[in-house]
Short mmCIF file of C-alpha atoms in Angstrom, two decimals:
data_model
loop_
_atom_site.label_atom_id
_atom_site.label_comp_id
_atom_site.label_asym_id
_atom_site.label_seq_id
_atom_site.Cartn_x
_atom_site.Cartn_y
_atom_site.Cartn_z
CA ASN A 1 42.37 114.20 198.83
CA ALA A 2 42.12 110.95 196.94
CA GLY A 3 41.22 107.89 198.91
CA VAL A 4 43.20 104.69 199.23
CA MET A 5 43.92 103.47 195.72
CA GLN A 6 44.37 99.82 194.91
CA ASN A 7 45.23 98.32 191.57
CA PRO A 8 44.44 96.33 189.71
CA ARG A 9 40.79 95.96 190.74
CA HIS A 10 40.67 92.51 189.20
CA LEU A 11 43.58 90.16 188.62
CA VAL A 12 43.52 86.73 187.02
CA ARG A 13 46.52 84.46 187.38
CA ARG A 14 47.22 80.86 186.42
CA ARG A 15 48.43 78.49 189.08
CA GLY A 16 52.14 78.92 189.64
CA GLN A 17 52.30 82.55 188.49
CA GLU A 18 53.08 85.55 190.65
CA ALA A 19 50.51 88.13 191.73
CA ARG A 20 51.50 91.68 192.65
CA LEU A 21 48.92 93.87 194.32
CA ARG A 22 49.49 97.58 194.77
CA CYS A 23 48.17 99.99 197.35
CA SER A 24 48.69 103.75 197.41
CA PRO A 25 47.65 105.08 200.82
CA MET A 26 45.89 108.36 201.36
CA LYS A 27 48.12 111.41 201.22
CA GLY A 28 49.92 111.85 204.50
CA HIS A 29 49.24 108.32 205.71
CA SER A 30 52.28 106.31 206.71
CA HIS A 31 50.56 103.20 208.08
CA VAL A 32 49.27 100.48 205.77
CA TYR A 33 47.37 97.30 206.51
CA TRP A 34 46.54 94.38 204.22
CA TYR A 35 43.50 92.18 204.76
CA ARG A 36 42.17 89.15 202.91
CA GLN A 37 38.51 88.41 202.46
CA LEU A 38 37.34 85.02 201.34
CA PRO A 39 33.86 84.74 199.78
CA GLU A 40 31.08 85.20 202.33
CA GLU A 41 33.61 85.71 205.14
CA GLY A 42 34.98 88.58 207.14
CA LEU A 43 38.32 90.24 206.70
CA LYS A 44 41.39 88.55 208.07
CA PHE A 45 44.39 90.64 209.06
CA MET A 46 47.54 89.83 207.12
CA VAL A 47 50.20 92.46 207.71
CA TYR A 48 50.77 95.95 209.11
CA LEU A 49 53.51 98.17 207.71
CA GLN A 50 54.90 101.59 208.27
CA LYS A 51 57.19 103.24 205.81
CA GLU A 52 60.03 100.78 205.08
CA ASN A 53 59.14 98.63 208.10
CA ILE A 54 57.01 95.56 208.70
CA ILE A 55 55.44 96.02 212.12
CA ASP A 56 53.24 92.93 212.36
CA GLU A 57 53.05 90.10 209.84
CA SER A 58 51.38 87.59 212.10
CA GLY A 59 48.53 87.04 209.63
CA MET A 60 50.74 86.36 206.62
CA PRO A 61 51.26 82.79 205.45
CA LYS A 62 54.87 81.87 206.07
CA GLU A 63 55.53 80.87 202.49
CA ARG A 64 54.90 82.55 199.13
CA PHE A 65 53.52 85.80 200.62
CA SER A 66 55.50 88.98 201.17
CA ALA A 67 54.75 92.65 201.63
CA GLU A 68 56.67 95.87 201.44
CA PHE A 69 56.06 99.58 201.84
CA PRO A 70 59.06 101.42 200.42
CA LYS A 71 60.04 104.98 201.18
CA GLU A 72 58.79 106.00 197.76
CA GLY A 73 55.89 104.40 195.94
CA PRO A 74 52.98 102.17 196.85
CA SER A 75 52.81 99.25 199.20
CA ILE A 76 53.08 95.91 197.40
CA LEU A 77 51.61 92.58 198.41
CA ARG A 78 53.31 89.80 196.48
CA ILE A 79 52.07 86.25 196.18
CA GLN A 80 54.43 83.83 194.51
CA GLN A 81 53.40 80.56 192.87
CA VAL A 82 49.72 81.23 193.37
CA VAL A 83 47.30 78.39 194.09
CA ARG A 84 43.51 78.28 193.77
CA GLY A 85 43.12 78.81 197.50
CA ASP A 86 44.68 82.27 197.12
CA SER A 87 41.59 83.43 195.23
CA ALA A 88 40.09 86.16 197.38
CA ALA A 89 39.59 89.88 197.69
CA TYR A 90 42.61 91.67 199.14
CA PHE A 91 41.97 94.97 200.84
CA CYS A 92 44.42 97.63 201.81
CA ALA A 93 43.77 100.24 204.49
CA SER A 94 45.78 103.26 205.58
CA ARG A 95 45.82 105.67 208.47
CA ASN A 96 47.94 108.52 209.71
CA ASP A 97 49.55 108.84 213.09
CA ARG A 98 47.05 111.25 214.56
CA GLU A 99 43.57 110.22 213.51
CA GLY A 100 43.88 106.50 213.95
CA GLU A 101 40.89 105.78 211.74
CA ALA A 102 41.64 103.30 208.97
CA PHE A 103 40.40 104.05 205.45
CA PHE A 104 39.96 101.15 203.05
CA GLY A 105 40.59 100.83 199.36
CA GLN A 106 38.16 99.13 197.01
CA GLY A 107 40.16 95.95 196.96
CA THR A 108 41.83 93.71 194.41
CA ARG A 109 39.92 90.59 193.50
CA LEU A 110 42.38 87.85 192.68
CA THR A 111 41.20 84.83 190.75
CA VAL A 112 43.53 81.90 190.28
CA VAL A 113 42.61 79.61 187.40
CA GLY B 1 42.45 86.27 222.57
CA ASN B 2 40.49 89.11 221.04
CA SER B 3 37.49 88.28 218.90
CA VAL B 4 34.24 89.62 217.53
CA THR B 5 31.04 87.65 217.09
CA GLN B 6 28.18 88.86 214.92
CA MET B 7 24.75 87.46 214.32
CA GLU B 8 24.56 85.40 211.18
CA GLY B 9 22.74 86.68 208.18
CA PRO B 10 21.18 87.30 205.93
CA VAL B 11 18.82 89.65 207.66
CA THR B 12 15.85 90.43 205.44
CA LEU B 13 13.61 93.38 206.28
CA SER B 14 10.94 95.43 204.64
CA GLU B 15 11.58 99.10 204.05
CA GLU B 16 11.00 101.27 207.15
CA ALA B 17 11.42 98.31 209.51
CA PHE B 18 13.58 98.50 212.64
CA LEU B 19 17.05 97.02 212.38
CA THR B 20 19.22 95.39 215.01
CA ILE B 21 22.44 93.56 214.21
CA ASN B 22 24.01 92.02 217.28
CA CYS B 23 27.73 92.21 217.97
CA THR B 24 29.60 90.97 221.00
CA TYR B 25 33.30 91.01 221.60
CA THR B 26 35.98 89.37 223.70
CA ALA B 27 38.94 91.52 224.60
CA THR B 28 41.29 92.45 227.37
CA GLY B 29 41.35 96.07 228.36
CA TYR B 30 39.32 98.71 226.58
CA PRO B 31 39.34 98.45 222.82
CA SER B 32 37.73 100.86 220.39
CA LEU B 33 34.71 99.46 218.57
CA PHE B 34 33.62 100.05 215.00
CA TRP B 35 30.93 99.27 212.50
CA TYR B 36 31.92 99.13 208.85
CA VAL B 37 29.63 98.76 205.83
CA GLN B 38 30.51 97.09 202.54
CA TYR B 39 28.38 97.67 199.48
CA PRO B 40 28.54 95.14 196.63
CA GLY B 41 31.89 95.21 194.86
CA GLU B 42 33.26 97.91 197.11
CA GLY B 43 35.68 98.26 199.97
CA LEU B 44 34.73 98.87 203.58
CA GLN B 45 33.51 102.24 204.76
CA LEU B 46 33.55 103.29 208.38
CA LEU B 47 29.96 103.73 209.50
CA LEU B 48 30.46 104.67 213.15
CA LYS B 49 32.74 104.13 216.10
CA ALA B 50 32.97 104.36 219.88
CA THR B 51 36.19 104.60 221.83
CA LYS B 52 35.10 104.08 225.44
CA ALA B 53 32.38 102.53 227.54
CA ASP B 54 28.91 104.09 227.24
CA ASP B 55 29.92 106.06 224.13
CA LYS B 56 27.29 106.09 221.42
CA GLY B 57 28.42 106.19 217.82
CA SER B 58 25.95 107.44 215.24
CA ASN B 59 25.86 108.16 211.52
CA LYS B 60 23.23 108.17 208.76
CA GLY B 61 20.53 107.11 211.21
CA PHE B 62 22.55 104.16 212.52
CA GLU B 63 23.52 103.98 216.18
CA ALA B 64 25.53 101.67 218.41
CA THR B 65 26.38 101.98 222.10
CA TYR B 66 29.55 100.60 223.66
CA ARG B 67 28.32 98.37 226.50
CA LYS B 68 31.19 97.18 228.61
CA GLU B 69 29.00 95.25 231.06
CA THR B 70 27.60 93.07 228.29
CA THR B 71 30.65 93.38 225.97
CA SER B 72 28.31 94.36 223.15
CA PHE B 73 28.09 96.94 220.39
CA HIS B 74 24.78 96.25 218.66
CA LEU B 75 23.93 98.22 215.53
CA GLU B 76 20.45 99.74 215.28
CA LYS B 77 18.46 101.83 212.86
CA GLY B 78 14.89 102.92 213.34
CA SER B 79 13.77 102.80 209.72
CA VAL B 80 15.82 101.04 207.06
CA GLN B 81 15.85 101.90 203.37
CA VAL B 82 16.52 99.77 200.32
CA SER B 83 19.81 101.63 199.92
CA ASP B 84 20.97 100.23 203.29
CA SER B 85 21.28 96.77 201.75
CA ALA B 86 24.90 95.81 202.28
CA VAL B 87 27.16 93.72 204.49
CA TYR B 88 27.86 95.13 207.93
CA PHE B 89 31.01 94.31 209.88
CA CYS B 90 31.64 94.85 213.56
CA ALA B 91 35.28 95.33 214.52
CA LEU B 92 37.53 96.13 217.44
CA ALA B 93 40.99 97.61 217.73
CA TYR B 94 43.51 98.78 220.28
CA SER B 95 44.81 102.25 219.47
CA SER B 96 43.38 101.76 215.99
CA TYR B 97 45.96 99.12 215.30
CA LYS B 98 45.10 95.78 213.80
CA LEU B 99 41.37 95.81 213.35
CA ILE B 100 39.75 92.48 214.21
CA PHE B 101 36.56 91.90 212.26
CA GLY B 102 33.49 89.83 212.78
CA SER B 103 32.34 87.61 209.94
CA GLY B 104 29.84 90.16 208.66
CA THR B 105 26.06 90.28 208.48
CA ARG B 106 24.32 90.69 205.16
CA LEU B 107 21.28 92.99 205.24
CA LEU B 108 18.68 92.86 202.50
CA VAL B 109 15.96 95.49 202.55
CA ARG B 110 12.96 94.90 200.30
CA PRO B 111 10.73 97.69 199.00
#
């Protein structure tokens, strides 16, 4: 059973471009979380999704950021018109309904130049 | 609100030394408590957890006891190895939803 897969591992974008980060949860997991980690800091919750639904997006910036978890395919975190302050590591985690334990992917490290 | 406070790092130890990383939390009710470890360039891995008061989580020689009276979940290991060098995160959650992390403590173990 493959773990949580995130891609790309590294992403470089120029200011003003769009960044799309993908997360494929573990097989059988229908709950996905996105976290952001700034250098030398802890992880900050961004959004919690179940299949086709956003359950809690209280940690998402109101502008430029969006997330989805379609019925088919990976979860996508989209950042429009990126700025230097968006440079961070973005981690995805998934869990199933029964276990409750969250498993993390290896992250996507976004660098905005 | 809910929060987690960890001791600041880095913590530098010699191999085979005793490790304690302090973690205290603020929460209403009875959250589950976790320790995660992050190796360089990697994601977070669950190290251990405890779901109710007085539970002791343990894994790979690490232990932590859920202390409701002191709202603490300190991480301990009797004899650290160089391979334990990593960043350790304390976290809490209700029903495993929305993990709230501390800021992390970097551990450096020297041979």
